[in-house]
Short mmCIF file of N, CA, C and O in Angstrom, two decimals:
data_model
loop_
_atom_site.label_atom_id
_atom_site.label_comp_id
_atom_site.label_asym_id
_atom_site.label_seq_id
_atom_site.Cartn_x
_atom_site.Cartn_y
_atom_site.Cartn_z
N MET A 1 -18.81 -1.62 1.14
CA MET A 1 -17.46 -1.45 0.63
C MET A 1 -17.52 -0.81 -0.76
O MET A 1 -18.41 -1.07 -1.54
N GLU A 2 -16.54 0.02 -1.09
CA GLU A 2 -16.51 0.70 -2.37
C GLU A 2 -16.34 -0.30 -3.51
O GLU A 2 -15.76 -1.36 -3.35
N ASP A 3 -16.84 0.08 -4.71
CA ASP A 3 -16.67 -0.78 -5.88
C ASP A 3 -15.22 -1.04 -6.20
O ASP A 3 -14.85 -2.12 -6.63
N ASN A 4 -14.36 -0.05 -6.01
CA ASN A 4 -12.96 -0.18 -6.35
C ASN A 4 -12.10 -0.53 -5.14
O ASN A 4 -10.88 -0.38 -5.18
N ALA A 5 -12.72 -0.97 -4.07
CA ALA A 5 -11.97 -1.34 -2.88
C ALA A 5 -11.11 -2.56 -3.18
O ALA A 5 -11.48 -3.40 -3.99
N PRO A 6 -9.96 -2.67 -2.53
CA PRO A 6 -9.11 -3.84 -2.76
C PRO A 6 -9.82 -5.12 -2.32
O PRO A 6 -10.61 -5.11 -1.38
N LEU A 7 -9.55 -6.18 -3.03
CA LEU A 7 -10.10 -7.48 -2.65
C LEU A 7 -9.39 -7.96 -1.40
O LEU A 7 -8.17 -7.89 -1.32
N VAL A 8 -10.15 -8.45 -0.45
CA VAL A 8 -9.58 -8.94 0.80
C VAL A 8 -9.85 -10.44 0.86
O VAL A 8 -11.00 -10.87 0.74
N PRO A 9 -8.79 -11.24 1.04
CA PRO A 9 -9.00 -12.69 1.11
C PRO A 9 -9.94 -13.06 2.26
O PRO A 9 -9.91 -12.43 3.32
N GLU A 10 -10.76 -14.07 2.04
CA GLU A 10 -11.68 -14.53 3.07
C GLU A 10 -10.89 -14.97 4.30
O GLU A 10 -9.87 -15.64 4.20
N GLY A 11 -11.35 -14.56 5.46
CA GLY A 11 -10.69 -14.92 6.72
C GLY A 11 -9.55 -14.00 7.11
O GLY A 11 -8.96 -14.15 8.16
N ALA A 12 -9.22 -13.02 6.26
CA ALA A 12 -8.13 -12.09 6.57
C ALA A 12 -8.61 -11.03 7.55
O ALA A 12 -9.79 -10.71 7.60
N GLN A 13 -7.68 -10.52 8.31
CA GLN A 13 -7.98 -9.39 9.19
C GLN A 13 -7.66 -8.12 8.41
O GLN A 13 -6.77 -8.11 7.57
N VAL A 14 -8.41 -7.05 8.70
CA VAL A 14 -8.28 -5.83 7.90
C VAL A 14 -8.26 -4.59 8.80
O VAL A 14 -9.02 -4.50 9.76
N ILE A 15 -7.39 -3.67 8.44
CA ILE A 15 -7.38 -2.32 9.01
C ILE A 15 -7.40 -1.36 7.84
O ILE A 15 -6.58 -1.48 6.92
N GLU A 16 -8.35 -0.41 7.84
CA GLU A 16 -8.39 0.61 6.80
C GLU A 16 -8.21 1.97 7.46
O GLU A 16 -8.90 2.28 8.43
N VAL A 17 -7.28 2.74 6.93
CA VAL A 17 -7.00 4.07 7.44
C VAL A 17 -7.29 5.07 6.34
O VAL A 17 -6.74 4.98 5.25
N ARG A 18 -8.19 6.01 6.62
CA ARG A 18 -8.48 7.12 5.70
C ARG A 18 -7.96 8.37 6.37
O ARG A 18 -8.36 8.69 7.49
N THR A 19 -7.09 9.07 5.68
CA THR A 19 -6.40 10.18 6.31
C THR A 19 -6.11 11.29 5.30
O THR A 19 -6.35 11.12 4.11
N ALA A 20 -5.59 12.38 5.80
CA ALA A 20 -5.15 13.46 4.91
C ALA A 20 -3.95 12.97 4.10
O ALA A 20 -3.12 12.22 4.61
N ALA A 21 -3.87 13.40 2.87
CA ALA A 21 -2.76 13.02 1.99
C ALA A 21 -1.60 13.99 2.21
O ALA A 21 -1.28 14.82 1.38
N ILE A 22 -0.98 13.86 3.39
CA ILE A 22 0.15 14.70 3.75
C ILE A 22 1.29 13.82 4.24
O ILE A 22 1.05 12.75 4.81
N PRO A 23 2.52 14.25 4.03
CA PRO A 23 3.66 13.42 4.43
C PRO A 23 3.71 13.09 5.92
O PRO A 23 4.24 12.05 6.30
N HIS A 24 3.10 13.92 6.76
CA HIS A 24 3.16 13.70 8.21
C HIS A 24 2.48 12.40 8.65
O HIS A 24 2.75 11.91 9.74
N VAL A 25 1.57 11.85 7.84
CA VAL A 25 0.87 10.62 8.24
C VAL A 25 1.63 9.36 7.85
O VAL A 25 1.34 8.28 8.37
N VAL A 26 2.61 9.47 6.96
CA VAL A 26 3.33 8.29 6.47
C VAL A 26 4.02 7.52 7.59
O VAL A 26 3.94 6.29 7.62
N PRO A 27 4.68 8.16 8.55
CA PRO A 27 5.29 7.37 9.64
C PRO A 27 4.27 6.53 10.42
O PRO A 27 4.58 5.41 10.84
N THR A 28 3.06 7.03 10.57
CA THR A 28 2.02 6.25 11.26
C THR A 28 1.65 5.02 10.45
O THR A 28 1.51 3.92 11.00
N LEU A 29 1.51 5.17 9.14
CA LEU A 29 1.19 4.03 8.27
C LEU A 29 2.33 3.01 8.27
O LEU A 29 2.10 1.80 8.29
N ARG A 30 3.56 3.50 8.29
CA ARG A 30 4.73 2.60 8.37
C ARG A 30 4.71 1.82 9.69
O ARG A 30 5.02 0.63 9.71
N THR A 31 4.35 2.49 10.76
CA THR A 31 4.29 1.82 12.07
C THR A 31 3.21 0.76 12.11
O THR A 31 3.41 -0.32 12.66
N ILE A 32 2.07 1.04 11.50
CA ILE A 32 0.98 0.05 11.48
C ILE A 32 1.43 -1.21 10.76
O ILE A 32 1.26 -2.33 11.25
N VAL A 33 2.03 -1.06 9.57
CA VAL A 33 2.44 -2.26 8.82
C VAL A 33 3.55 -3.01 9.54
O VAL A 33 3.58 -4.24 9.54
N ALA A 34 4.45 -2.29 10.20
CA ALA A 34 5.52 -2.96 10.96
C ALA A 34 4.93 -3.76 12.12
O ALA A 34 5.35 -4.89 12.38
N ASP A 35 3.96 -3.18 12.81
CA ASP A 35 3.32 -3.89 13.92
C ASP A 35 2.63 -5.16 13.44
O ASP A 35 2.76 -6.22 14.06
N ILE A 36 1.91 -5.06 12.33
CA ILE A 36 1.23 -6.24 11.78
C ILE A 36 2.26 -7.31 11.43
O ILE A 36 2.09 -8.48 11.78
N ALA A 37 3.33 -6.91 10.75
CA ALA A 37 4.35 -7.87 10.33
C ALA A 37 5.02 -8.54 11.53
O ALA A 37 5.26 -9.76 11.52
N MET A 38 5.31 -7.78 12.58
CA MET A 38 5.92 -8.37 13.76
C MET A 38 4.97 -9.36 14.43
O MET A 38 5.39 -10.43 14.87
N ARG A 39 3.71 -9.03 14.51
CA ARG A 39 2.72 -9.93 15.11
C ARG A 39 2.52 -11.20 14.29
O ARG A 39 2.09 -12.23 14.81
N GLN A 40 2.83 -11.12 12.99
CA GLN A 40 2.72 -12.29 12.11
C GLN A 40 4.06 -13.03 12.00
O GLN A 40 4.24 -13.88 11.15
N ASP A 41 4.99 -12.70 12.87
CA ASP A 41 6.30 -13.34 12.95
C ASP A 41 7.16 -13.20 11.69
O ASP A 41 7.92 -14.10 11.34
N PHE A 42 7.03 -12.07 11.00
CA PHE A 42 7.94 -11.79 9.89
C PHE A 42 9.32 -11.49 10.48
O PHE A 42 9.42 -10.94 11.58
N ASP A 43 10.38 -11.84 9.76
CA ASP A 43 11.72 -11.53 10.27
C ASP A 43 11.95 -10.03 10.18
O ASP A 43 11.23 -9.30 9.48
N LEU A 44 12.98 -9.55 10.88
CA LEU A 44 13.22 -8.11 10.96
C LEU A 44 13.48 -7.46 9.61
O LEU A 44 13.07 -6.32 9.37
N ASP A 45 14.16 -8.17 8.71
CA ASP A 45 14.40 -7.62 7.37
C ASP A 45 13.09 -7.42 6.62
O ASP A 45 12.89 -6.41 5.96
N ALA A 46 12.18 -8.39 6.71
CA ALA A 46 10.89 -8.29 6.03
C ALA A 46 10.05 -7.16 6.63
O ALA A 46 9.34 -6.46 5.90
N VAL A 47 10.13 -6.98 7.94
CA VAL A 47 9.41 -5.89 8.60
C VAL A 47 9.90 -4.55 8.05
O VAL A 47 9.11 -3.68 7.68
N GLU A 48 11.22 -4.40 7.97
CA GLU A 48 11.77 -3.15 7.46
C GLU A 48 11.45 -2.96 5.98
O GLU A 48 11.15 -1.84 5.54
N ASP A 49 11.47 -4.04 5.21
CA ASP A 49 11.10 -3.94 3.79
C ASP A 49 9.66 -3.46 3.64
O ASP A 49 9.36 -2.62 2.78
N LEU A 50 8.75 -3.96 4.46
CA LEU A 50 7.36 -3.53 4.41
C LEU A 50 7.23 -2.05 4.78
O LEU A 50 6.48 -1.31 4.14
N ARG A 51 7.95 -1.64 5.79
CA ARG A 51 7.91 -0.23 6.19
C ARG A 51 8.34 0.67 5.03
O ARG A 51 7.69 1.65 4.71
N MET A 52 9.43 0.29 4.39
CA MET A 52 9.94 1.09 3.27
C MET A 52 9.00 1.02 2.07
O MET A 52 8.82 2.01 1.35
N ALA A 53 8.38 -0.14 1.83
CA ALA A 53 7.45 -0.28 0.70
C ALA A 53 6.24 0.63 0.89
O ALA A 53 5.78 1.28 -0.07
N VAL A 54 5.70 0.69 2.10
CA VAL A 54 4.56 1.59 2.38
C VAL A 54 5.00 3.04 2.18
O VAL A 54 4.27 3.84 1.59
N ASP A 55 6.20 3.36 2.61
CA ASP A 55 6.73 4.71 2.43
C ASP A 55 6.82 5.07 0.95
O ASP A 55 6.38 6.15 0.54
N GLU A 56 7.34 4.15 0.14
CA GLU A 56 7.47 4.40 -1.30
C GLU A 56 6.10 4.52 -1.97
O GLU A 56 5.90 5.38 -2.83
N ALA A 57 5.16 3.65 -1.61
CA ALA A 57 3.82 3.70 -2.20
C ALA A 57 3.16 5.05 -1.89
O ALA A 57 2.58 5.69 -2.77
N CYS A 58 3.28 5.49 -0.65
CA CYS A 58 2.71 6.79 -0.28
C CYS A 58 3.42 7.93 -1.02
O CYS A 58 2.77 8.86 -1.51
N SER A 59 4.73 7.85 -1.16
CA SER A 59 5.48 8.89 -1.86
C SER A 59 5.06 9.00 -3.32
O SER A 59 5.01 10.09 -3.88
N LEU A 60 4.74 7.87 -3.93
CA LEU A 60 4.27 7.88 -5.31
C LEU A 60 2.90 8.53 -5.45
O LEU A 60 2.62 9.22 -6.43
N LEU A 61 2.03 8.30 -4.47
CA LEU A 61 0.63 8.71 -4.60
C LEU A 61 0.29 10.06 -3.97
O LEU A 61 -0.64 10.73 -4.42
N LEU A 62 0.97 10.45 -2.92
CA LEU A 62 0.62 11.70 -2.22
C LEU A 62 0.53 12.91 -3.16
O LEU A 62 -0.45 13.66 -3.09
N PRO A 63 1.49 13.11 -4.06
CA PRO A 63 1.40 14.30 -4.91
C PRO A 63 0.19 14.29 -5.86
O PRO A 63 -0.23 15.34 -6.33
N ALA A 64 -0.36 13.13 -6.13
CA ALA A 64 -1.47 13.02 -7.09
C ALA A 64 -2.85 13.23 -6.46
O ALA A 64 -3.84 13.34 -7.17
N SER A 65 -2.93 13.29 -5.14
CA SER A 65 -4.23 13.39 -4.48
C SER A 65 -4.93 14.71 -4.82
O SER A 65 -4.43 15.79 -4.54
N ALA A 66 -6.11 14.58 -5.45
CA ALA A 66 -6.87 15.76 -5.86
C ALA A 66 -7.77 16.28 -4.75
O ALA A 66 -8.08 17.46 -4.70
N ASP A 67 -8.19 15.40 -3.85
CA ASP A 67 -9.11 15.81 -2.79
C ASP A 67 -8.45 15.88 -1.42
O ASP A 67 -9.12 16.08 -0.41
N GLY A 68 -7.14 15.70 -1.38
CA GLY A 68 -6.41 15.81 -0.11
C GLY A 68 -6.58 14.61 0.79
O GLY A 68 -6.29 14.69 1.98
N ARG A 69 -7.04 13.48 0.24
CA ARG A 69 -7.24 12.28 1.06
C ARG A 69 -6.42 11.11 0.54
O ARG A 69 -6.15 11.01 -0.65
N LEU A 70 -6.07 10.21 1.45
CA LEU A 70 -5.34 8.99 1.13
C LEU A 70 -5.98 7.86 1.92
O LEU A 70 -6.33 8.03 3.09
N THR A 71 -6.15 6.71 1.28
CA THR A 71 -6.69 5.54 1.95
C THR A 71 -5.63 4.45 1.91
O THR A 71 -5.04 4.19 0.86
N CYS A 72 -5.41 3.82 3.05
CA CYS A 72 -4.45 2.72 3.13
C CYS A 72 -5.14 1.55 3.82
O CYS A 72 -5.63 1.68 4.94
N THR A 73 -5.20 0.43 3.12
CA THR A 73 -5.84 -0.78 3.65
C THR A 73 -4.78 -1.85 3.86
O THR A 73 -4.01 -2.15 2.94
N PHE A 74 -4.75 -2.38 5.06
CA PHE A 74 -3.83 -3.47 5.41
C PHE A 74 -4.68 -4.71 5.64
O PHE A 74 -5.65 -4.67 6.39
N SER A 75 -4.33 -5.82 5.01
CA SER A 75 -5.02 -7.08 5.29
C SER A 75 -3.96 -8.16 5.45
O SER A 75 -2.91 -8.13 4.79
N TRP A 76 -4.24 -9.10 6.33
CA TRP A 76 -3.25 -10.15 6.58
C TRP A 76 -3.92 -11.43 7.02
O TRP A 76 -4.97 -11.44 7.63
N SER A 77 -3.26 -12.49 6.65
CA SER A 77 -3.68 -13.83 7.04
C SER A 77 -2.43 -14.69 7.00
O SER A 77 -1.82 -14.86 5.94
N GLY A 78 -2.03 -15.17 8.18
CA GLY A 78 -0.84 -16.02 8.25
C GLY A 78 0.39 -15.30 7.74
O GLY A 78 0.67 -14.17 8.11
N PRO A 79 1.13 -15.95 6.83
CA PRO A 79 2.41 -15.39 6.38
C PRO A 79 2.29 -14.42 5.20
O PRO A 79 3.24 -14.23 4.46
N ARG A 80 1.13 -13.81 5.01
CA ARG A 80 0.90 -12.92 3.86
C ARG A 80 0.27 -11.62 4.33
O ARG A 80 -0.76 -11.63 5.01
N ILE A 81 0.88 -10.51 3.94
CA ILE A 81 0.35 -9.19 4.24
C ILE A 81 0.11 -8.47 2.92
O ILE A 81 0.99 -8.47 2.05
N GLU A 82 -1.07 -7.88 2.77
CA GLU A 82 -1.40 -7.10 1.59
C GLU A 82 -1.66 -5.67 2.02
O GLU A 82 -2.32 -5.43 3.03
N VAL A 83 -1.13 -4.73 1.24
CA VAL A 83 -1.32 -3.31 1.52
C VAL A 83 -1.80 -2.65 0.24
O VAL A 83 -1.24 -2.87 -0.83
N SER A 84 -2.85 -1.86 0.37
CA SER A 84 -3.36 -1.09 -0.76
C SER A 84 -3.39 0.38 -0.36
O SER A 84 -4.00 0.73 0.64
N VAL A 85 -2.69 1.21 -1.14
CA VAL A 85 -2.66 2.64 -0.90
C VAL A 85 -3.32 3.31 -2.10
O VAL A 85 -2.99 2.99 -3.24
N SER A 86 -4.28 4.22 -1.85
CA SER A 86 -4.98 4.83 -2.97
C SER A 86 -5.33 6.29 -2.71
O SER A 86 -5.48 6.72 -1.57
N VAL A 87 -5.42 7.03 -3.82
CA VAL A 87 -5.86 8.43 -3.82
C VAL A 87 -6.73 8.67 -5.04
O VAL A 87 -6.64 7.94 -6.03
N LEU A 88 -7.56 9.69 -4.98
CA LEU A 88 -8.29 10.16 -6.17
C LEU A 88 -7.45 11.25 -6.80
O LEU A 88 -6.99 12.16 -6.11
N SER A 89 -7.25 11.15 -8.12
CA SER A 89 -6.46 12.16 -8.81
C SER A 89 -7.27 12.75 -9.96
O SER A 89 -8.26 12.17 -10.40
N ASP A 90 -6.82 13.89 -10.43
CA ASP A 90 -7.51 14.57 -11.53
C ASP A 90 -7.08 14.05 -12.89
O ASP A 90 -7.71 14.34 -13.90
N THR A 91 -6.01 13.31 -12.94
CA THR A 91 -5.46 12.84 -14.20
C THR A 91 -5.09 11.36 -14.13
O THR A 91 -4.79 10.85 -13.05
N ALA A 92 -5.09 10.70 -15.28
CA ALA A 92 -4.69 9.30 -15.33
C ALA A 92 -3.18 9.17 -15.46
O ALA A 92 -2.63 8.07 -15.43
N GLU A 93 -2.50 10.30 -15.60
CA GLU A 93 -1.04 10.28 -15.71
C GLU A 93 -0.43 9.93 -14.36
O GLU A 93 -0.95 10.30 -13.31
N HIS A 94 0.68 9.21 -14.39
CA HIS A 94 1.39 8.90 -13.15
C HIS A 94 2.86 8.75 -13.44
O HIS A 94 3.28 8.66 -14.59
N GLU A 95 3.62 8.73 -12.37
CA GLU A 95 5.07 8.60 -12.50
C GLU A 95 5.40 7.32 -13.26
O GLU A 95 4.76 6.29 -13.10
N ASP A 96 6.42 7.40 -14.07
CA ASP A 96 6.87 6.27 -14.88
C ASP A 96 7.19 5.06 -13.99
O ASP A 96 7.90 5.19 -13.00
N ASP A 97 6.65 3.90 -14.37
CA ASP A 97 6.90 2.68 -13.60
C ASP A 97 8.34 2.19 -13.72
O ASP A 97 8.71 1.23 -13.06
N ALA A 98 9.14 2.85 -14.53
CA ALA A 98 10.55 2.49 -14.64
C ALA A 98 11.41 3.36 -13.71
O ALA A 98 12.61 3.18 -13.63
N GLY A 99 10.76 4.29 -13.00
CA GLY A 99 11.49 5.19 -12.12
C GLY A 99 12.07 4.48 -10.91
O GLY A 99 11.71 3.35 -10.57
N LEU A 100 12.99 5.16 -10.24
CA LEU A 100 13.69 4.58 -9.09
C LEU A 100 12.73 4.19 -7.97
O LEU A 100 12.87 3.12 -7.37
N SER A 101 11.73 5.03 -7.68
CA SER A 101 10.78 4.71 -6.61
C SER A 101 10.05 3.41 -6.89
O SER A 101 9.87 2.57 -6.00
N TRP A 102 9.60 3.24 -8.13
CA TRP A 102 8.87 2.01 -8.48
C TRP A 102 9.79 0.79 -8.43
O TRP A 102 9.41 -0.27 -7.96
N GLN A 103 11.02 0.94 -8.89
CA GLN A 103 11.98 -0.17 -8.85
C GLN A 103 12.25 -0.58 -7.40
O GLN A 103 12.30 -1.77 -7.09
N LEU A 104 12.40 0.39 -6.52
CA LEU A 104 12.62 0.10 -5.10
C LEU A 104 11.39 -0.60 -4.52
O LEU A 104 11.51 -1.61 -3.81
N LEU A 105 10.22 -0.10 -4.85
CA LEU A 105 8.98 -0.69 -4.35
C LEU A 105 8.85 -2.15 -4.76
O LEU A 105 8.53 -3.02 -3.95
N THR A 106 9.11 -2.44 -6.02
CA THR A 106 8.98 -3.83 -6.49
C THR A 106 10.06 -4.74 -5.90
O THR A 106 9.84 -5.94 -5.77
N ALA A 107 11.20 -4.17 -5.52
CA ALA A 107 12.24 -4.97 -4.87
C ALA A 107 11.88 -5.29 -3.42
O ALA A 107 12.29 -6.33 -2.89
N LEU A 108 11.12 -4.43 -2.78
CA LEU A 108 10.79 -4.60 -1.37
C LEU A 108 9.59 -5.52 -1.14
O LEU A 108 9.44 -6.09 -0.06
N ALA A 109 8.72 -5.64 -2.12
CA ALA A 109 7.50 -6.43 -1.97
C ALA A 109 7.62 -7.74 -2.76
O ALA A 109 8.40 -7.83 -3.71
N THR A 110 6.83 -8.74 -2.35
CA THR A 110 6.77 -9.98 -3.13
C THR A 110 6.15 -9.68 -4.49
O THR A 110 6.64 -10.13 -5.52
N THR A 111 5.06 -8.89 -4.49
CA THR A 111 4.47 -8.38 -5.73
C THR A 111 4.00 -6.96 -5.50
O THR A 111 3.66 -6.58 -4.38
N ALA A 112 3.98 -6.19 -6.58
CA ALA A 112 3.48 -4.81 -6.53
C ALA A 112 2.78 -4.53 -7.85
O ALA A 112 3.23 -4.96 -8.91
N GLU A 113 1.65 -3.81 -7.75
CA GLU A 113 0.88 -3.48 -8.94
C GLU A 113 0.31 -2.08 -8.78
O GLU A 113 -0.11 -1.69 -7.70
N ARG A 114 0.31 -1.34 -9.87
CA ARG A 114 -0.28 -0.01 -9.86
C ARG A 114 -1.44 0.02 -10.83
O ARG A 114 -1.30 -0.43 -11.97
N THR A 115 -2.58 0.51 -10.38
CA THR A 115 -3.75 0.59 -11.24
C THR A 115 -4.33 2.00 -11.18
O THR A 115 -4.22 2.69 -10.16
N ILE A 116 -4.94 2.40 -12.29
CA ILE A 116 -5.64 3.68 -12.36
C ILE A 116 -6.99 3.40 -12.99
O ILE A 116 -7.07 2.85 -14.09
N THR A 117 -8.06 3.72 -12.24
CA THR A 117 -9.42 3.41 -12.65
C THR A 117 -10.27 4.69 -12.66
O THR A 117 -10.27 5.42 -11.67
N PRO A 118 -10.99 4.96 -13.76
CA PRO A 118 -11.89 6.12 -13.76
C PRO A 118 -12.95 6.00 -12.67
O PRO A 118 -13.48 4.91 -12.44
N GLU A 119 -13.19 7.11 -11.98
CA GLU A 119 -14.20 7.11 -10.91
C GLU A 119 -14.80 8.50 -10.75
O GLU A 119 -14.12 9.42 -10.29
N ASN A 120 -16.06 8.65 -11.12
CA ASN A 120 -16.80 9.91 -10.94
C ASN A 120 -16.06 11.13 -11.48
O ASN A 120 -15.95 12.15 -10.80
N GLY A 121 -15.55 11.04 -12.69
CA GLY A 121 -14.87 12.17 -13.30
C GLY A 121 -13.43 12.35 -12.87
O GLY A 121 -12.73 13.24 -13.35
N ARG A 122 -12.97 11.53 -11.97
CA ARG A 122 -11.58 11.54 -11.52
C ARG A 122 -11.01 10.15 -11.75
O ARG A 122 -11.62 9.31 -12.39
N TYR A 123 -9.84 9.91 -11.17
CA TYR A 123 -9.18 8.61 -11.33
C TYR A 123 -8.73 8.09 -9.98
O TYR A 123 -8.09 8.82 -9.22
N LEU A 124 -9.07 6.84 -9.70
CA LEU A 124 -8.59 6.19 -8.48
C LEU A 124 -7.22 5.59 -8.82
O LEU A 124 -7.12 4.69 -9.64
N SER A 125 -6.21 6.16 -8.22
CA SER A 125 -4.84 5.68 -8.43
C SER A 125 -4.46 4.85 -7.22
O SER A 125 -4.52 5.33 -6.08
N ARG A 126 -4.08 3.59 -7.46
CA ARG A 126 -3.85 2.67 -6.35
C ARG A 126 -2.58 1.87 -6.57
O ARG A 126 -2.28 1.45 -7.68
N VAL A 127 -1.86 1.64 -5.47
CA VAL A 127 -0.71 0.75 -5.45
C VAL A 127 -1.05 -0.39 -4.50
O VAL A 127 -1.41 -0.15 -3.35
N ASP A 128 -0.99 -1.62 -5.02
CA ASP A 128 -1.25 -2.81 -4.22
C ASP A 128 0.06 -3.56 -4.03
O ASP A 128 0.76 -3.86 -5.01
N LEU A 129 0.37 -3.87 -2.78
CA LEU A 129 1.59 -4.60 -2.43
C LEU A 129 1.24 -5.89 -1.74
O LEU A 129 0.29 -5.94 -0.96
N VAL A 130 2.03 -6.91 -1.97
CA VAL A 130 1.91 -8.15 -1.22
C VAL A 130 3.31 -8.50 -0.74
O VAL A 130 4.28 -8.41 -1.49
N ARG A 131 3.39 -8.89 0.52
CA ARG A 131 4.67 -9.39 1.06
C ARG A 131 4.35 -10.68 1.79
O ARG A 131 3.46 -10.74 2.62
N GLU A 132 5.09 -11.71 1.44
CA GLU A 132 4.97 -12.99 2.12
C GLU A 132 6.22 -13.22 2.94
O GLU A 132 7.32 -12.83 2.54
N SER A 133 6.04 -13.85 4.09
CA SER A 133 7.21 -14.12 4.94
C SER A 133 8.05 -15.21 4.29
O SER A 133 7.58 -16.00 3.47
N GLN A 134 9.31 -15.26 4.68
CA GLN A 134 10.22 -16.28 4.14
C GLN A 134 9.71 -17.68 4.42
O GLN A 134 9.90 -18.58 3.62
N ALA A 135 9.04 -17.87 5.53
CA ALA A 135 8.51 -19.20 5.87
C ALA A 135 7.51 -19.67 4.83
O ALA A 135 7.40 -20.85 4.54
N ALA A 136 6.78 -18.72 4.22
CA ALA A 136 5.77 -19.08 3.23
C ALA A 136 6.38 -19.38 1.87
O ALA A 136 5.83 -20.13 1.09
N THR A 137 7.55 -18.77 1.58
CA THR A 137 8.14 -18.93 0.26
C THR A 137 9.23 -19.98 0.22
O THR A 137 9.74 -20.30 -0.83
N SER A 138 9.64 -20.52 1.35
CA SER A 138 10.72 -21.51 1.32
C SER A 138 10.21 -22.91 1.52
O SER A 138 9.07 -23.16 1.74
#
């Protein structure tokens, strides 16, 4: 596993997708997270929130991809789903976290974090999302 790979909770199931950083792949990533959420008995609103959160995370990162690649890691255990979307970029600059996309992203997820880490002369730009089902938070 890469040094900067997202931490995966012990016992969690994981799917990692490495793909071209193009908008055409986003619907597939949205479908994967929706399928995971439905299988984990998330309610329909939470499923749709996760789909939109993955869409927003990809929208934030796709333009920054320097090598034309995007990695999306889904991990889940019980009522908790974690999604990490990352790209390598040429710059540490990124869209303002006060922007509309980031505000929407943080509203859709239980938690959201954006990190930028130097890596081999470039920068690993990553958005990590966590969504817990209502059963876990009530």
